[in-house]
Amino acid sequence: MNIHISPLRRRGLLMAGILLIGFACGKGPLPYQNAKLGFADRTEDLLTRLTLQEKVDLLRYDSPAIGRLGIPAYNWWNECLHGVARSGLATVFPQAIGLASMWDRDEMGAIADAISDEARVKYHEYAGRGKRGIYQGLTFWSPNINIFRDPRWGRGMETYGEDPYLTGELAVPFVKGLQGHDAKYLKLVATAKHFAVHSGPESTRHTFDARPSARDMAETYTPHFEKVVKEAGVYSVMCAYNAVYGAPCCGNKFLDDLLRNKWKFQGYIVSDCWAIHDFFEKNAHHVVETKEEAAAMALKAGTDLNCGDSYPALVNAVKQGLITEKEIDVSVRRVLLARMKLGQFDPDADVPYSSIPFSVVDSKDHQALTLDAARKSMVLLKNDNRTLPLSKEIKKLAVIGPNADDLEVLLGNYNGYPSSPKTALTGLREKLPAARVDFALGCPLAAGLPCFEALPSKYLYTDETLRQHGLQAAYYDNKDWKGTPKHARIDANADFVWRTKAPFDDLAYDQYSVKWSGVLVVPETGTYALGGEGFSGFNLTLDDKLVTKWNSEHHPHKEYEMMTLEAGRKYRIRLEYFQDNTEYAIMRLLWSAPRPNLKEEALALARSAEAVVLCMGLSPLLEGEEMKVKVEGFAGGDRLDVKLPAVQSELIREIQKLGKPTVLVLFNGSALAFPWEKENVPAIVEAWYPGQAGGAALADVLFGDYNPSGRLPLTFYKFIDQIPPFSEYDMTGKTYRFFKGEPEYEFGYGLSYTTFEYSGLQAPANISAGDPIPLTATVRNTGAKEGDEIVQLYVSLPDSKFRVPERSLQGFQRVHLQAGESKTVEFSLKPAQMDAFDDNGAPWVLPGRVVVSIGGSQPGEQAVTGKRVVQKTVNVAGSLGLPD
């Protein structure tokens, strides 16, 4: 956004409608408009003035204005998983799984504070211009704190990994940073999602009924949700698509009872989008027959706000006797109170967050913060023969792979749009300005997935005479291509990104449309991918036949079709694009042409280089939310296996045969299996989807300007048959806590350019049930470089009569140590951190041994003998049932 509204004008625009009635009558503000009264009293007053229809309207995610009461329209849907998403310019931090690999509570809080600063100023700018649509409000549907229990789940990248303790510890500062620390007003509303027992498969999420044991429910699927409710005061929870114990989550009174009665949750519950449709859809849960029954069921179960179009049926549901207006009032009260707490009915001068300057958006401070986060998130998996760090004296570096120069793998999903993103190729070139840093694609990400690029102008012509390259472009001042074009010109191609700016100054930046037309002539006969990436929507035709289309206000998306095209033939091509109320306009005409020599090009480049950086892995084009992926091995956004795609592995083997110093860099959102590469490639770095500064951070790590310190927040298995089927929600055999096999890389794993040793673990030999265990240990940097160590505390209960994890993370600290420096770390293990759950899900501290381990990894014989971990046994006398 480059439009700035002064605080004075903004305040006037915001308050004009709200105070209109009271001041027009000459009586001053009504009680609900009086900022001097308490929020609860104001909410009750406003509630008494609403009609049934108005109450129901307030429970829609796209709530319309209530003009007679001065209540502006409000759209509750917004996203900020790792930066303000889908709302134009924003700082993009590493994807959530990357943030988790920092193991850094303080950094999570700082990142959330930066995100909420940007979110607040965007909201005030929007409101000042009268814009109250999707992605323009203060209620954010983040973070996603589901447990990444199976690496096949496509949305696992959005989570903080497989462990409930780590997830909760990182989610608490993130939620607090989003919601702010003012005693009266919320900075934003954070939403913990998806409640509960939700982690794929994506293809069955509208029908799946999860039935975990009471033990798994209490031990794995809910403790982190409880933590963000009790410790962070999260003000919103999103219920999931799937069912739990026979009832859809958004219509499940069991979950509402857990939140509100047992945990004392004070906020509101919002449905996942169109989840309530699933109640009556015949190909979904189909637990009721009508929309009215579905809406009543959801509201009675405690779902206050509906993302979808089901709640308008509540008016008829009241008439049909399915629900009462008094029951509706409960939810209306909750959502109105949330808007009150956000300061939406108060002058900006009263709300401290309204004074944040717009200059914070993608500011230098925030850019520095995301660079720091990207560095911290990267995990050094292997470094044989000290291959890393690379020498800055290198004169010729080969950068090879489909993820080396791809913006998508920086941004992940649910992302914003940075001003200066740094791909791996860009970062490495900037790191070695005097060297020759050359790039070769080498291979596609997976067989059958196109390698997209903007369709080159040299194959496009304005008409069938083929005299002029480019496309005829007609620009309209509406979103429907109506009337006479406002502008006409020749564009080399449709390859545009407009950041809150229209193609011409006399077009509204958020309402226009474009038609491009011409002739396509391909250079050789073969199979091509033809499509586009657009936001808000587009239609692409070839010889007047529809190739593909996309229409969504939610996010940009690549759509394409594979087709055989003949060399020399003139194909009439037409692309129609419209922009409809988004802050960030994208239209790119894309193709993937036959390129049979990708491998040979990469090998030739590698042969001539001093060192090779291979940028491989996955992509948000392959893994994500309910996707239409047309690639073998991937389904609906999920994966069918965890192996590195074969086409990549084949190239890596060929490169490795050359004997060059080689580094494999993986960009992905979920665990991968690469046994050959682990054994044969000398250096491997896990980079995740690292955000806008990912390339710069990677260069810092590879060349030793930053000592890697990330740790895995999930288990990397050797092969998929090591774990039970994807649809199995029983935790037996899954994640480090219950997996008994040998992983490829374990949860908590990560190397450094220095070494650390542990000693002097102090712990009492005996305690009584209910007592805490004080722990201290010394960690020393025994190497030659300064660096960060992630100190990890694990607990095992070998004598428990109940099923318990093999071990469980119960503490961690990030410690910075100079070469040779030592520090003492302290922990206090609470009774609840050494509990075991019975068959009913009740926690107990039982008599027997509690084995405590402190170190830089999970305990094991090699870790203990190598002084990477120190371990002691504490004996517990007596037993104690804990509050559940």
mmCIF file of N, CA and C in Angstrom, residues 662-727:
data_model
loop_
_atom_site.group_PDB
_atom_site.id
_atom_site.type_symbol
_atom_site.label_atom_id
_atom_site.label_comp_id
_atom_site.label_asym_id
_atom_site.label_seq_id
_atom_site.Cartn_x
_atom_site.Cartn_y
_atom_site.Cartn_z
ATOM 1 N N THR A 662 30.346 -30.780 -2.666
ATOM 2 C CA THR A 662 28.918 -30.648 -2.978
ATOM 3 C C THR A 662 28.109 -30.478 -1.712
ATOM 4 N N VAL A 663 27.183 -29.534 -1.746
ATOM 5 C CA VAL A 663 26.261 -29.290 -0.640
ATOM 6 C C VAL A 663 24.840 -29.492 -1.153
ATOM 7 N N LEU A 664 24.095 -30.321 -0.455
ATOM 8 C CA LEU A 664 22.682 -30.510 -0.774
ATOM 9 C C LEU A 664 21.855 -29.649 0.165
ATOM 10 N N VAL A 665 21.074 -28.734 -0.402
ATOM 11 C CA VAL A 665 20.190 -27.869 0.374
ATOM 12 C C VAL A 665 18.761 -28.279 0.074
ATOM 13 N N LEU A 666 18.007 -28.578 1.119
ATOM 14 C CA LEU A 666 16.632 -29.036 0.971
ATOM 15 C C LEU A 666 15.669 -27.925 1.356
ATOM 16 N N PHE A 667 14.758 -27.619 0.448
ATOM 17 C CA PHE A 667 13.667 -26.689 0.717
ATOM 18 C C PHE A 667 12.385 -27.520 0.752
ATOM 19 N N ASN A 668 11.710 -27.557 1.866
ATOM 20 C CA ASN A 668 10.522 -28.399 2.003
ATOM 21 C C ASN A 668 9.788 -28.020 3.282
ATOM 22 N N GLY A 669 8.549 -28.472 3.384
ATOM 23 C CA GLY A 669 7.767 -28.187 4.577
ATOM 24 C C GLY A 669 7.525 -29.404 5.435
ATOM 25 N N SER A 670 8.041 -30.556 5.015
ATOM 26 C CA SER A 670 7.804 -31.795 5.739
ATOM 27 C C SER A 670 9.036 -32.682 5.627
ATOM 28 N N ALA A 671 9.073 -33.732 6.424
ATOM 29 C CA ALA A 671 10.247 -34.595 6.483
ATOM 30 C C ALA A 671 10.437 -35.347 5.171
ATOM 31 N N LEU A 672 11.691 -35.543 4.802
ATOM 32 C CA LEU A 672 12.059 -36.268 3.593
ATOM 33 C C LEU A 672 12.935 -37.463 3.950
ATOM 34 N N ALA A 673 12.893 -38.472 3.101
ATOM 35 C CA ALA A 673 13.793 -39.618 3.221
ATOM 36 C C ALA A 673 14.748 -39.595 2.039
ATOM 37 N N PHE A 674 16.045 -39.624 2.330
ATOM 38 C CA PHE A 674 17.060 -39.574 1.276
ATOM 39 C C PHE A 674 18.280 -40.389 1.725
ATOM 40 N N PRO A 675 18.095 -41.710 1.877
ATOM 41 C CA PRO A 675 19.169 -42.545 2.438
ATOM 42 C C PRO A 675 20.452 -42.531 1.619
ATOM 43 N N TRP A 676 20.372 -42.537 0.286
ATOM 44 C CA TRP A 676 21.594 -42.528 -0.515
ATOM 45 C C TRP A 676 22.336 -41.216 -0.333
ATOM 46 N N GLU A 677 21.600 -40.133 -0.371
ATOM 47 C CA GLU A 677 22.217 -38.814 -0.212
ATOM 48 C C GLU A 677 22.849 -38.676 1.174
ATOM 49 N N LYS A 678 22.180 -39.207 2.182
ATOM 50 C CA LYS A 678 22.733 -39.125 3.533
ATOM 51 C C LYS A 678 24.090 -39.820 3.621
ATOM 52 N N GLU A 679 24.223 -40.913 2.922
ATOM 53 C CA GLU A 679 25.470 -41.673 2.972
ATOM 54 C C GLU A 679 26.549 -41.087 2.060
ATOM 55 N N ASN A 680 26.170 -40.432 0.984
ATOM 56 C CA ASN A 680 27.138 -40.106 -0.058
ATOM 57 C C ASN A 680 27.410 -38.624 -0.279
ATOM 58 N N VAL A 681 26.460 -37.747 -0.003
ATOM 59 C CA VAL A 681 26.695 -36.316 -0.192
ATOM 60 C C VAL A 681 27.369 -35.781 1.077
ATOM 61 N N PRO A 682 28.479 -35.072 0.963
ATOM 62 C CA PRO A 682 29.252 -34.701 2.165
ATOM 63 C C PRO A 682 28.579 -33.685 3.085
ATOM 64 N N ALA A 683 27.742 -32.811 2.546
ATOM 65 C CA ALA A 683 27.115 -31.783 3.396
ATOM 66 C C ALA A 683 25.656 -31.614 3.008
ATOM 67 N N ILE A 684 24.792 -31.560 4.022
ATOM 68 C CA ILE A 684 23.351 -31.433 3.784
ATOM 69 C C ILE A 684 22.792 -30.397 4.754
ATOM 70 N N VAL A 685 22.007 -29.482 4.214
ATOM 71 C CA VAL A 685 21.366 -28.431 5.013
ATOM 72 C C VAL A 685 19.863 -28.468 4.772
ATOM 73 N N GLU A 686 19.088 -28.450 5.847
ATOM 74 C CA GLU A 686 17.633 -28.329 5.760
ATOM 75 C C GLU A 686 17.266 -26.852 5.888
ATOM 76 N N ALA A 687 16.664 -26.293 4.827
ATOM 77 C CA ALA A 687 16.356 -24.857 4.806
ATOM 78 C C ALA A 687 14.880 -24.561 4.960
ATOM 79 N N TRP A 688 13.988 -25.584 4.877
ATOM 80 C CA TRP A 688 12.550 -25.389 4.947
ATOM 81 C C TRP A 688 12.072 -24.440 3.840
ATOM 82 N N TYR A 689 10.970 -23.731 4.067
ATOM 83 C CA TYR A 689 10.548 -22.609 3.228
ATOM 84 C C TYR A 689 10.918 -21.360 4.024
ATOM 85 N N PRO A 690 12.065 -20.747 3.730
ATOM 86 C CA PRO A 690 12.739 -19.887 4.706
ATOM 87 C C PRO A 690 12.336 -18.421 4.727
ATOM 88 N N GLY A 691 11.292 -18.013 3.970
ATOM 89 C CA GLY A 691 10.889 -16.622 4.001
ATOM 90 C C GLY A 691 11.684 -15.757 3.037
ATOM 91 N N GLN A 692 11.405 -14.470 3.081
ATOM 92 C CA GLN A 692 11.925 -13.549 2.068
ATOM 93 C C GLN A 692 13.439 -13.447 2.075
ATOM 94 N N ALA A 693 14.068 -13.664 3.219
ATOM 95 C CA ALA A 693 15.530 -13.535 3.324
ATOM 96 C C ALA A 693 16.222 -14.883 3.239
ATOM 97 N N GLY A 694 15.509 -15.902 2.771
ATOM 98 C CA GLY A 694 16.049 -17.256 2.793
ATOM 99 C C GLY A 694 17.365 -17.404 2.059
ATOM 100 N N GLY A 695 17.487 -16.784 0.888
ATOM 101 C CA GLY A 695 18.720 -16.908 0.120
ATOM 102 C C GLY A 695 19.902 -16.266 0.805
ATOM 103 N N ALA A 696 19.674 -15.103 1.403
ATOM 104 C CA ALA A 696 20.751 -14.420 2.132
ATOM 105 C C ALA A 696 21.160 -15.229 3.356
ATOM 106 N N ALA A 697 20.162 -15.772 4.066
ATOM 107 C CA ALA A 697 20.462 -16.580 5.244
ATOM 108 C C ALA A 697 21.237 -17.836 4.865
ATOM 109 N N LEU A 698 20.830 -18.477 3.787
ATOM 110 C CA LEU A 698 21.529 -19.680 3.337
ATOM 111 C C LEU A 698 22.984 -19.374 3.002
ATOM 112 N N ALA A 699 23.215 -18.285 2.306
ATOM 113 C CA ALA A 699 24.587 -17.911 1.966
ATOM 114 C C ALA A 699 25.411 -17.662 3.224
ATOM 115 N N ASP A 700 24.804 -17.030 4.228
ATOM 116 C CA ASP A 700 25.524 -16.800 5.483
ATOM 117 C C ASP A 700 25.912 -18.119 6.151
ATOM 118 N N VAL A 701 25.011 -19.090 6.113
ATOM 119 C CA VAL A 701 25.280 -20.393 6.721
ATOM 120 C C VAL A 701 26.351 -21.141 5.927
ATOM 121 N N LEU A 702 26.194 -21.194 4.606
ATOM 122 C CA LEU A 702 27.112 -21.993 3.789
ATOM 123 C C LEU A 702 28.530 -21.442 3.817
ATOM 124 N N PHE A 703 28.679 -20.127 3.970
ATOM 125 C CA PHE A 703 30.012 -19.534 3.939
ATOM 126 C C PHE A 703 30.526 -19.125 5.320
ATOM 127 N N GLY A 704 29.835 -19.591 6.374
ATOM 128 C CA GLY A 704 30.371 -19.447 7.715
ATOM 129 C C GLY A 704 30.162 -18.119 8.378
ATOM 130 N N ASP A 705 29.354 -17.238 7.801
ATOM 131 C CA ASP A 705 29.053 -15.970 8.468
ATOM 132 C C ASP A 705 27.978 -16.138 9.535
ATOM 133 N N TYR A 706 27.369 -17.313 9.565
ATOM 134 C CA TYR A 706 26.460 -17.660 10.658
ATOM 135 C C TYR A 706 26.657 -19.139 10.965
ATOM 136 N N ASN A 707 26.807 -19.437 12.231
ATOM 137 C CA ASN A 707 26.993 -20.817 12.668
ATOM 138 C C ASN A 707 25.626 -21.472 12.830
ATOM 139 N N PRO A 708 25.300 -22.496 12.036
ATOM 140 C CA PRO A 708 23.939 -23.059 12.069
ATOM 141 C C PRO A 708 23.576 -23.597 13.442
ATOM 142 N N SER A 709 22.312 -23.378 13.828
ATOM 143 C CA SER A 709 21.871 -23.771 15.168
ATOM 144 C C SER A 709 20.468 -24.345 15.188
ATOM 145 N N GLY A 710 19.831 -24.528 14.030
ATOM 146 C CA GLY A 710 18.480 -25.073 14.005
ATOM 147 C C GLY A 710 18.452 -26.532 14.434
ATOM 148 N N ARG A 711 17.312 -26.950 14.964
ATOM 149 C CA ARG A 711 17.106 -28.337 15.381
ATOM 150 C C ARG A 711 15.774 -28.827 14.803
ATOM 151 N N LEU A 712 15.733 -30.072 14.421
ATOM 152 C CA LEU A 712 14.533 -30.613 13.780
ATOM 153 C C LEU A 712 13.360 -30.640 14.756
ATOM 154 N N PRO A 713 12.195 -30.132 14.346
ATOM 155 C CA PRO A 713 11.003 -30.217 15.188
ATOM 156 C C PRO A 713 10.136 -31.436 14.866
ATOM 157 N N LEU A 714 10.700 -32.352 14.063
ATOM 158 C CA LEU A 714 9.980 -33.573 13.727
ATOM 159 C C LEU A 714 10.980 -34.639 13.311
ATOM 160 N N THR A 715 10.515 -35.875 13.314
ATOM 161 C CA THR A 715 11.358 -37.011 12.961
ATOM 162 C C THR A 715 11.442 -37.173 11.452
ATOM 163 N N PHE A 716 12.652 -37.385 10.958
ATOM 164 C CA PHE A 716 12.859 -37.773 9.569
ATOM 165 C C PHE A 716 13.020 -39.292 9.544
ATOM 166 N N TYR A 717 12.048 -39.993 8.976
ATOM 167 C CA TYR A 717 12.098 -41.449 8.899
ATOM 168 C C TYR A 717 12.927 -41.887 7.694
ATOM 169 N N LYS A 718 13.413 -43.135 7.750
ATOM 170 C CA LYS A 718 14.193 -43.676 6.638
ATOM 171 C C LYS A 718 13.310 -44.040 5.452
ATOM 172 N N PHE A 719 12.121 -44.569 5.745
ATOM 173 C CA PHE A 719 11.176 -44.922 4.698
ATOM 174 C C PHE A 719 9.790 -44.977 5.320
ATOM 175 N N ILE A 720 8.774 -44.848 4.491
ATOM 176 C CA ILE A 720 7.417 -44.637 4.995
ATOM 177 C C ILE A 720 6.862 -45.870 5.706
ATOM 178 N N ASP A 721 7.356 -47.066 5.363
ATOM 179 C CA ASP A 721 6.843 -48.282 5.992
ATOM 180 C C ASP A 721 7.289 -48.420 7.442
ATOM 181 N N GLN A 722 8.106 -47.489 7.921
ATOM 182 C CA GLN A 722 8.498 -47.524 9.331
ATOM 183 C C GLN A 722 7.357 -47.111 10.254
ATOM 184 N N ILE A 723 6.350 -46.438 9.716
ATOM 185 C CA ILE A 723 5.276 -45.924 10.562
ATOM 186 C C ILE A 723 3.931 -46.450 10.083
ATOM 187 N N PRO A 724 2.902 -46.416 10.951
ATOM 188 C CA PRO A 724 1.577 -46.926 10.586
ATOM 189 C C PRO A 724 0.924 -46.115 9.476
ATOM 190 N N PRO A 725 -0.217 -46.573 8.967
ATOM 191 C CA PRO A 725 -0.909 -45.851 7.889
ATOM 192 C C PRO A 725 -1.258 -44.418 8.275
ATOM 193 N N PHE A 726 -1.342 -43.574 7.259
ATOM 194 C CA PHE A 726 -1.619 -42.147 7.435
ATOM 195 C C PHE A 726 -2.921 -41.917 8.202
ATOM 196 N N SER A 727 -3.941 -42.689 7.911
ATOM 197 C CA SER A 727 -5.260 -42.452 8.503
ATOM 198 C C SER A 727 -5.354 -42.939 9.947
#
